[in-house]
Short mmCIF file of C-alpha atoms and ligand atoms in Angstrom, two decimals:
data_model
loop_
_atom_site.label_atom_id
_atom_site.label_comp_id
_atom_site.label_asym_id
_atom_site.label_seq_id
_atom_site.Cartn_x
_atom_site.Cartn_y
_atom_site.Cartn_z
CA UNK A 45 -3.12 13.15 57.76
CA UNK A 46 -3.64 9.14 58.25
CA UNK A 47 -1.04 8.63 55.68
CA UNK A 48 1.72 9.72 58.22
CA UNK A 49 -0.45 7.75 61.30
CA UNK A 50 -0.15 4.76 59.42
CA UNK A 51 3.25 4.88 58.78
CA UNK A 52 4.15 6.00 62.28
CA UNK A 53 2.10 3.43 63.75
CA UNK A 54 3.75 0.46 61.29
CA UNK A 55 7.09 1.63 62.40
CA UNK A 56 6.07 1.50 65.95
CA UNK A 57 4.61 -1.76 65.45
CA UNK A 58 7.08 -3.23 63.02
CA UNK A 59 8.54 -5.91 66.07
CA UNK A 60 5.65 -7.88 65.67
CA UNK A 61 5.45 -11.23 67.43
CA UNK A 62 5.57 -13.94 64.06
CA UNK A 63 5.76 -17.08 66.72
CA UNK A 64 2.41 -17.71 66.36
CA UNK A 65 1.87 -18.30 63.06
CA UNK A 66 1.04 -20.07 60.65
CA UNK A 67 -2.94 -18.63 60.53
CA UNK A 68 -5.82 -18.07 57.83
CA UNK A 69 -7.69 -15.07 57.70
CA UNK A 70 -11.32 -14.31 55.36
CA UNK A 71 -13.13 -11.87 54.51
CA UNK A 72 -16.98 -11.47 52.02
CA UNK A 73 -17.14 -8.07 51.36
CA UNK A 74 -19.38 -6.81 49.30
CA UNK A 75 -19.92 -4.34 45.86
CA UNK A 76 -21.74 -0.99 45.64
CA UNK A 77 -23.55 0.93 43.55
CA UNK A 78 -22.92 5.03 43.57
CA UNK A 79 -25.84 7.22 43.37
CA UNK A 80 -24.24 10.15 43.58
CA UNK A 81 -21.13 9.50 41.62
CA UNK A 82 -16.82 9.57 41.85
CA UNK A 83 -15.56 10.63 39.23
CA UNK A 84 -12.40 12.26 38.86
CA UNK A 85 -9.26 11.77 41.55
CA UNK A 86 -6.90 14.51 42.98
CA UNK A 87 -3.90 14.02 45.46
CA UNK A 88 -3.25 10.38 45.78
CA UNK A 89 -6.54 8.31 45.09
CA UNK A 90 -9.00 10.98 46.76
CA UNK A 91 -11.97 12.39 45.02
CA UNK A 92 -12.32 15.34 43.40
CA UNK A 93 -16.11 15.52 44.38
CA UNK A 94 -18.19 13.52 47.31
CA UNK A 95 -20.11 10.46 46.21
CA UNK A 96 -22.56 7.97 48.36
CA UNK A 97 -23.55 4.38 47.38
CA UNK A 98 -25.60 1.47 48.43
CA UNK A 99 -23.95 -1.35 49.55
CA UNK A 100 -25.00 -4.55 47.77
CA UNK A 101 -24.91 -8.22 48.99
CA UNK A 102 -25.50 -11.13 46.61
CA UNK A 103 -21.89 -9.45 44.52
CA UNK A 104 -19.52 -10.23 46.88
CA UNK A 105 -15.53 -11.43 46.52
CA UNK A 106 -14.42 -13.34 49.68
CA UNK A 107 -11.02 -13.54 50.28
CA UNK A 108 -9.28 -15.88 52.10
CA UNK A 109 -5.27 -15.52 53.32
CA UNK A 110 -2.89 -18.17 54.57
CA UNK A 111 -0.40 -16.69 56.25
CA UNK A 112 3.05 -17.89 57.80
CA UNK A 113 6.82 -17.08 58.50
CA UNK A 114 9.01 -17.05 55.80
CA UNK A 115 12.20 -19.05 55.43
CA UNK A 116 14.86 -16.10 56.23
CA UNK A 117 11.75 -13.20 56.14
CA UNK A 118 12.02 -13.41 52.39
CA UNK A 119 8.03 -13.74 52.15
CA UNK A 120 6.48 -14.63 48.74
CA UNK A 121 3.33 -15.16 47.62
CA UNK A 122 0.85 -16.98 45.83
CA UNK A 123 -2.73 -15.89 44.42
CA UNK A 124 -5.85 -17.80 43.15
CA UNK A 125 -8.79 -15.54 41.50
CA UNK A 126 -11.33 -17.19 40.70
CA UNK A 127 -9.75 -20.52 40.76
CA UNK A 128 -7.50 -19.40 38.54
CA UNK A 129 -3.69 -18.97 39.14
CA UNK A 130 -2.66 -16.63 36.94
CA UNK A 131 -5.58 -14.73 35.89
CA UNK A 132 -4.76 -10.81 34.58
CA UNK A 133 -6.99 -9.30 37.65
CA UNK A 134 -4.61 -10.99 39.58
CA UNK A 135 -1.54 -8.90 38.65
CA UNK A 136 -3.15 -5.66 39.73
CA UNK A 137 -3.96 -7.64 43.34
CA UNK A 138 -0.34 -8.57 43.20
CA UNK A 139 0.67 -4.92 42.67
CA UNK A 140 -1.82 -3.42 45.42
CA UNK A 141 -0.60 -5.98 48.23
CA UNK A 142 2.74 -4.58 47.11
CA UNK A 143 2.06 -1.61 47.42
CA UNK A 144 0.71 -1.81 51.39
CA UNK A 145 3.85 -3.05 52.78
CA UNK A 146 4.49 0.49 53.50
CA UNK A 147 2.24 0.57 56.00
CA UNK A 148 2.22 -3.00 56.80
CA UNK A 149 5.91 -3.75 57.07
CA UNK A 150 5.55 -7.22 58.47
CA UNK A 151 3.92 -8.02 54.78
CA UNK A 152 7.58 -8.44 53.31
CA UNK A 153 8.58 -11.54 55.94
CA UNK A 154 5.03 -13.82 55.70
CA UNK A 155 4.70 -15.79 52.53
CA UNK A 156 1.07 -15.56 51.39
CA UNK A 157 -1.80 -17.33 50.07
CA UNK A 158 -4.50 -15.71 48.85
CA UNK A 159 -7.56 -17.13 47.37
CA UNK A 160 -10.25 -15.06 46.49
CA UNK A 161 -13.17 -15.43 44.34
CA UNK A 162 -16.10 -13.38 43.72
CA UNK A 163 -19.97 -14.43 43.79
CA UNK A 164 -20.76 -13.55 40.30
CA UNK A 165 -18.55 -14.36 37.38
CA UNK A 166 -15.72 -11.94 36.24
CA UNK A 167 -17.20 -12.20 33.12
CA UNK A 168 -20.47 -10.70 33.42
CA UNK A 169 -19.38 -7.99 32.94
CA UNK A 170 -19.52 -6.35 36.55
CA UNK A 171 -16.91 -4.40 38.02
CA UNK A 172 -15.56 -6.32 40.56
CA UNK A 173 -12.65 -4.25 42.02
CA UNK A 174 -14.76 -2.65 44.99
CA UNK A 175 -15.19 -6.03 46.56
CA UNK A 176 -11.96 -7.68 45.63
CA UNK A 177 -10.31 -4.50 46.65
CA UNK A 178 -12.26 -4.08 50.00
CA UNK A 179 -12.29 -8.04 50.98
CA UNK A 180 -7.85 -7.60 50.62
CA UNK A 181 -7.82 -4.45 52.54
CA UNK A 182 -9.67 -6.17 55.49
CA UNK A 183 -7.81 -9.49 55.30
CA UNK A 184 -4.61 -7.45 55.37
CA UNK A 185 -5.93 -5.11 58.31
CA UNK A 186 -7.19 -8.55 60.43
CA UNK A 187 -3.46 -10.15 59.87
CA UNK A 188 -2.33 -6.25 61.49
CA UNK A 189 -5.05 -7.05 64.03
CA UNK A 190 -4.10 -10.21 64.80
CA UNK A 191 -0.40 -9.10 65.97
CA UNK A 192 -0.94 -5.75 67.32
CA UNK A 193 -0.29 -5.85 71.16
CA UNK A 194 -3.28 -2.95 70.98
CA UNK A 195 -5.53 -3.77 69.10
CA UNK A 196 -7.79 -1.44 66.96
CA UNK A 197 -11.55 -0.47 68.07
CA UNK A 198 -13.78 -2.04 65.74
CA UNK A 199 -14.47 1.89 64.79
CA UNK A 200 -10.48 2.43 63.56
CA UNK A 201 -10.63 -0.99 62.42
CA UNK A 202 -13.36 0.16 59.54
CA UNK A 203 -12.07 3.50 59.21
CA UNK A 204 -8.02 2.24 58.60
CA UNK A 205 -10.03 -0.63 56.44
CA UNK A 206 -11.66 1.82 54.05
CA UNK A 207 -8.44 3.42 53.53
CA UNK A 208 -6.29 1.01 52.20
CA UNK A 209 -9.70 -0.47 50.55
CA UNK A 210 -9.24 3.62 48.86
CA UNK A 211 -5.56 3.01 47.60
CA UNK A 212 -6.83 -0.08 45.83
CA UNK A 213 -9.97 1.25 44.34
CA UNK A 214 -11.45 4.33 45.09
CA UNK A 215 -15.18 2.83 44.93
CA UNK A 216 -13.48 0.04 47.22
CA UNK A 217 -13.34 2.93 50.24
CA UNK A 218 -16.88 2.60 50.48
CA UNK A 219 -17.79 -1.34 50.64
CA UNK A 220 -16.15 -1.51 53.83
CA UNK A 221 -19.55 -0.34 55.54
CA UNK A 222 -23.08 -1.92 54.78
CA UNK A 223 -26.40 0.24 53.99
CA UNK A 224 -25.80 3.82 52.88
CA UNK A 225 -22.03 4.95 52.35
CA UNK A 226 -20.76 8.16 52.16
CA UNK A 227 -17.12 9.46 51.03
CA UNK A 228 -15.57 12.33 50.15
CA UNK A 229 -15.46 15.88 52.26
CA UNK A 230 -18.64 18.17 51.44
CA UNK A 231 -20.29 19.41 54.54
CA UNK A 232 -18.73 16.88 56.68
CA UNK A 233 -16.75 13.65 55.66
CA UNK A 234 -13.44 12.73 54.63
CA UNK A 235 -11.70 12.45 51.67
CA UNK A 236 -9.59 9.63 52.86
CA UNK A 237 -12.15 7.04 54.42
CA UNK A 238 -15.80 6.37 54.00
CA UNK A 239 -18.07 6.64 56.48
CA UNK A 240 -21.75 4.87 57.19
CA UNK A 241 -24.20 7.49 56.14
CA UNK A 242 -25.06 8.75 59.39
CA UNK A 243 -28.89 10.19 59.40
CA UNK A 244 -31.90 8.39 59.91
CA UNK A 245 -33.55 6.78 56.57
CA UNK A 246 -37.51 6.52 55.99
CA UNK A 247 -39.80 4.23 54.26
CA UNK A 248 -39.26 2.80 51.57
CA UNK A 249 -35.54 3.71 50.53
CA UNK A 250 -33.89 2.10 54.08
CA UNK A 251 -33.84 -0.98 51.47
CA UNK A 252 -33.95 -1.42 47.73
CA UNK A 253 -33.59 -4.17 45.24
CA UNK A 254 -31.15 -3.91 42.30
CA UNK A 255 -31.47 -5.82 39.11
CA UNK A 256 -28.34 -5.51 37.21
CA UNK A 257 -29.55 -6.00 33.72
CA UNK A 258 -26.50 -6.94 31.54
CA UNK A 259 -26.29 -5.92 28.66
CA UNK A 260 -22.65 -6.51 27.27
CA UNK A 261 -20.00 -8.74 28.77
CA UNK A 262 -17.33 -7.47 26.48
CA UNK A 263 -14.59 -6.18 28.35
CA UNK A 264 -14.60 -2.39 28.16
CA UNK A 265 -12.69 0.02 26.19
CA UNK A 266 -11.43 2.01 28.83
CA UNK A 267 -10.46 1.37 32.00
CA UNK A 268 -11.86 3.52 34.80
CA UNK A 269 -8.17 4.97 35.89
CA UNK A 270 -7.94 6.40 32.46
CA UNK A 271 -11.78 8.25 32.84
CA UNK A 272 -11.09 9.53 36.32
CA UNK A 273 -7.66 10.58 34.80
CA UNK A 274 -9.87 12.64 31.93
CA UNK A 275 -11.38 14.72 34.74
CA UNK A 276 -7.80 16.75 35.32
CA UNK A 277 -8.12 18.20 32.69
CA UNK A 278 -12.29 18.29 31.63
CA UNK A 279 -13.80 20.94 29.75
CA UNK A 280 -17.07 20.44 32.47
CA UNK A 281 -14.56 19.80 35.84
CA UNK A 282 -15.49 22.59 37.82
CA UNK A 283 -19.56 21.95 36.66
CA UNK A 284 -19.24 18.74 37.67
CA UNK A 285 -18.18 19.33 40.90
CA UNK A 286 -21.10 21.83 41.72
CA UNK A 287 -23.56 19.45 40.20
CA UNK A 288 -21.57 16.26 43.09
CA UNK A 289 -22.15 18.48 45.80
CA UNK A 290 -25.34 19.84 45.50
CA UNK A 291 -26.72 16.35 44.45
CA UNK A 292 -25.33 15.07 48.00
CA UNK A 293 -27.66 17.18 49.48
CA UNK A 294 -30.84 17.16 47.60
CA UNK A 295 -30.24 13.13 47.61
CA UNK A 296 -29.32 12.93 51.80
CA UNK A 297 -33.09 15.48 52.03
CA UNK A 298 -34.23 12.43 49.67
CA UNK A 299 -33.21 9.48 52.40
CA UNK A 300 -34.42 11.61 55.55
CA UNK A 301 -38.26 12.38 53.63
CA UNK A 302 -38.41 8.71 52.20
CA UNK A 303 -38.76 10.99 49.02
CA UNK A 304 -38.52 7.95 45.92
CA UNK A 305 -39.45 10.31 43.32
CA UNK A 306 -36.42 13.05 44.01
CA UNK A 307 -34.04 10.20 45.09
CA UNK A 308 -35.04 8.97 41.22
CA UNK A 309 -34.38 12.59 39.75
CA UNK A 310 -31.07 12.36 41.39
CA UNK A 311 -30.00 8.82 40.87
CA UNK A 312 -30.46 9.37 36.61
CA UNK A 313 -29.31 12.29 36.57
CA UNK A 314 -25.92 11.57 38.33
CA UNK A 315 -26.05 8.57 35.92
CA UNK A 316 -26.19 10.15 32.79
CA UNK A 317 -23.98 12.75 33.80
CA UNK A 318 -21.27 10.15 34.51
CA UNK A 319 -21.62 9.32 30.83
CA UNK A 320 -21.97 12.77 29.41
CA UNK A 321 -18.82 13.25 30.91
CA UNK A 322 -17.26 10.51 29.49
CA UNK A 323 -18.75 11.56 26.02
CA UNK A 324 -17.89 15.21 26.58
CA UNK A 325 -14.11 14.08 27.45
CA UNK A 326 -10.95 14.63 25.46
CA UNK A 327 -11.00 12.63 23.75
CA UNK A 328 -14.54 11.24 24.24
CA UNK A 329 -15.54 7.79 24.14
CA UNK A 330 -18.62 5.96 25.07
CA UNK A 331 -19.88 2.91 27.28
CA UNK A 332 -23.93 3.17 26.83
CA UNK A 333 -24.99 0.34 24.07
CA UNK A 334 -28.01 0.79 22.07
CA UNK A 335 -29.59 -1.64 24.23
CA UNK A 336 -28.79 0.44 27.90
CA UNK A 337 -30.52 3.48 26.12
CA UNK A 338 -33.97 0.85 25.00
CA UNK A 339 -33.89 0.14 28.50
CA UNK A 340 -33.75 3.03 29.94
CA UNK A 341 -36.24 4.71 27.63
CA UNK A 342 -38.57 1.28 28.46
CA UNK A 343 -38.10 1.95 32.34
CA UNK A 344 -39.53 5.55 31.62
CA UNK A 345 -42.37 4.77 29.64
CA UNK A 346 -43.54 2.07 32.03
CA UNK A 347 -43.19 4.81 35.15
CA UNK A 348 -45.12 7.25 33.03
CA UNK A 349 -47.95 4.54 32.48
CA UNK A 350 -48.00 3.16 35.73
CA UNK A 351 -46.66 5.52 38.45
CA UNK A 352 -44.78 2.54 39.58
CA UNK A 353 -41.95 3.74 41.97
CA UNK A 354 -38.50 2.34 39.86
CA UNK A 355 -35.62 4.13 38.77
CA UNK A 356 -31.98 3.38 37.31
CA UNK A 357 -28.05 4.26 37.91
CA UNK A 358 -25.19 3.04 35.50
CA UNK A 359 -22.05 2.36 36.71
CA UNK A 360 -18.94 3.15 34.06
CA UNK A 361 -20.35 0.38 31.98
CA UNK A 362 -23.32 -0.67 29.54
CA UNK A 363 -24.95 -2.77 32.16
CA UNK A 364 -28.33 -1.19 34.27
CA UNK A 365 -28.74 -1.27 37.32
CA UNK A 366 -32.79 -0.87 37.87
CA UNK A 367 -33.73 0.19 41.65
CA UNK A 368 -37.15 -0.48 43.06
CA UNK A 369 -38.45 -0.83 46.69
CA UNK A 370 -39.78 -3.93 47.80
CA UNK A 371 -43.66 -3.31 47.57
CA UNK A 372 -43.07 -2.52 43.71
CA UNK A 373 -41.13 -6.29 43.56
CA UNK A 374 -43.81 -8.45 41.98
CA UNK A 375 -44.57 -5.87 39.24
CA UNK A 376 -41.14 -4.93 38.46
CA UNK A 377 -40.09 -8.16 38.49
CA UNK A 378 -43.06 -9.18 35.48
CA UNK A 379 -42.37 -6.29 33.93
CA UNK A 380 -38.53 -6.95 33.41
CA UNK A 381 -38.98 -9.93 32.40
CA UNK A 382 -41.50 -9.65 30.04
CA UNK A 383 -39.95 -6.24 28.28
CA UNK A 384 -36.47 -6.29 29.36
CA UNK A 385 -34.82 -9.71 29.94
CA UNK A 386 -35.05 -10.18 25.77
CA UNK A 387 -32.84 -6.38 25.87
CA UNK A 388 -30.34 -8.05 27.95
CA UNK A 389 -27.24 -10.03 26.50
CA UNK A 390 -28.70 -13.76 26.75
CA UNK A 391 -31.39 -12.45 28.72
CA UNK A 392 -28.96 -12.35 31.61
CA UNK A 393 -29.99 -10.25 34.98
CA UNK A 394 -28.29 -10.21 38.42
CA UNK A 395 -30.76 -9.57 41.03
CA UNK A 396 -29.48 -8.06 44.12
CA UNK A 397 -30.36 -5.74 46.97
CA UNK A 398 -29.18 -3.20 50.06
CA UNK A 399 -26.42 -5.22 52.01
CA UNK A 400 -25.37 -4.82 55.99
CA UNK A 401 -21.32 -4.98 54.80
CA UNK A 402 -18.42 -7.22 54.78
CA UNK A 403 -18.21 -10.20 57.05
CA UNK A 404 -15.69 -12.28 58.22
CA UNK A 405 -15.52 -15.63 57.50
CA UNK A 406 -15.17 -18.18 60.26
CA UNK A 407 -14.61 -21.54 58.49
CA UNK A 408 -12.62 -23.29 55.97
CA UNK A 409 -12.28 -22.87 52.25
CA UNK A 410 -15.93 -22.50 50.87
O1 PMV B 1286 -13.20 2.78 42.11
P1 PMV B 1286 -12.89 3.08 40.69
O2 PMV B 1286 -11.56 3.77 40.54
O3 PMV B 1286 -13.04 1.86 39.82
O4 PMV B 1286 -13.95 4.16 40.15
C1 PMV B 1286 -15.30 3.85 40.09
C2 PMV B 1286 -16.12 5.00 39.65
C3 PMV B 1286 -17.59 4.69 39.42
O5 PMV B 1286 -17.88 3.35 39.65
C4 PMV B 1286 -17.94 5.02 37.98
C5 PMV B 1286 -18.45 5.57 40.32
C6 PMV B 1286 -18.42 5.25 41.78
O6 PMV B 1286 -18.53 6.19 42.57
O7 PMV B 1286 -18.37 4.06 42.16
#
């Protein structure tokens, strides 16, 4: 449905006004974390099942553009990750700003300079294509913005935002908006755009911390494409989608009660499941180290001993991500480091917690 909009509308607006330029735009945009996971793609990037996520804030990419005329429209363009010029992450940004000239025509006459870097270092072993991915999707729809004649409501902005985040990186779809995210049609919802999760949140899961508790930086041994791909075709598919949808309620009944301990039940069980499916594919391979599995029996034992109100997700990685609400902090925090820093590769966690969203940057290069 927005596919053809988007193409309609770049023809329509495909005269745009170059005179003005040369301009910078930038964008911080931030990672998420799914609780209830995507996993699995059908169509053209859209999700086999519905997912929501947390926004985070301290992992963020922010992407800056320099934009200008080309000599005789042949535009070109030049990209810095990480400070780096031609770092391999960059090729697949390369290939999605290709990619978008369909719908962003005016792409093919500006040369381009794009510098983006993310908060927390591509070796840490943290997936960083959400944020890249959603930082480039809103730097590309502010250039749009900039020479539209009508420009967008801040409300298509996000939504047209979150799309071509989608076409980058699925996950990406949903860092566009801060808080609670939603994508993916169940009850309502949309399998091409995110959308803020809409219903009012109580006390105390409006805001959570999130230590990300690394446990390998080794780069992994399968790409996430090639597990979503594994779902066409998976023994458990049509499970697994029962088990997505049914989790998006019980977890949205979790958010409106304030409900810790289901939101918990949910959030490891949708985590685990993400890696039973990856065991369970064919052919099967696995992510969890020995030390994701001491933590996560640790992070039990301690609830059962204390009643302290913590839980964990995994993302399609070793790493954990432990969740706690800010009156647990101060114990958690002791705890972690006492019994969990020394599971951790160099004792390295990334401590991090519910974001507002992307924000665009005003000033100069950082
Ligand atoms: O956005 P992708 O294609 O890298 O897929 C990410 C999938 C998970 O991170 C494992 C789950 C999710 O919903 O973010």
């Amino acid at each position: 449905m927005l596919d053809k909009k988007y193409r309609d509308e770049a023809i329509a607006i495909s005269k745009h006004d170059l005179s003005s330029l040369p301009r910078t735009v930038g964008w911080e945009s931030p990672s998420n974390i799914a609780l209830v996971k995507y996993w699995g793609k059908k169509g053209f990037q859209e999700p086999i099942n519905p997912s929501i996520s947390m926004t985070l804030s301290n992992m963020h990419t922010q992407t800056r553009i320099h934009y200008a005329r080309a000599r005789n429209d042949q535009g070109r363009m030049w990209l810095r990750f990480n400070g780096m010029d031609n770092h391999p992450f960059g090729q697949r940004i390369q290939k999605y700003i290709n990619s978008l000239a369909t719908y962003f025509p005016f792409l093919k006459k500006l040369d381009l300079h794009i510098d983006t870097r993310n908060s927390f270092p591509h070796s840490a072993g943290m997936a960083s294509s959400a944020s890249a991915m959603s930082s480039l999707a809103l730097a590309i729809c502010s250039i749009e913005q900039g020479l539209r004649e009508d420009p967008l409501t801040t409300e298509h902005f996000s939504q047209k935002a979150s799309y071509m985040a989608r076409l980058g990186s699925g996950s990406a779809a949903r860092s566009i908006y801060g808080n609670y995210v939603e994508w993916g049609q169940h009850a309502y919802g949309s399998d091409e755009f995110a959308h803020p999760y809409a219903k009012k949140i109580r006390e105390p899961l409006s805001f959570l911390h999130d230590s990300v508790l690394i446990t390998s930086t080794e780069p992994k041994k399968m790409k996430s494409s090639s597990g979503h791909e594994l779902m066409d075709q998976h023994p458990y598919r049509q499970a697994r989608i029962g088990q997505a949808l049914s989790n998006m309620e019980k977890i949205s009944r979790s958010l409106r009660d304030g409900d810790f301990h289901s939101f918990s039940e949910v959030a490891e069980e949708e985590a685990l499941s993400l890696h039973a499916l990856m065991l369970a594919s064919r052919p099967g391979y696995t992510l969890l180290r020995q030390a994701t599995i001491e933590i996560i029996d640790e992070l039990r034992s301690f609830r059962q001993e204390t009643g302290a109100e913590v839980t964990f997700t995994l993302d399609a990685g070793p790493n954990v991500h432990v969740l706690y609400p800010t009156r647990e902090k101060e114990r958690i925090r002791e705890w972690m480091n006492q019994k969990l820093k020394p599971l951790c590769e160099h004792g390295k966690m990334l401590h991090d917690f519910t974001g507002t969203g992307p924000e665009r940057l005003h000033n100069g290069p950082s």
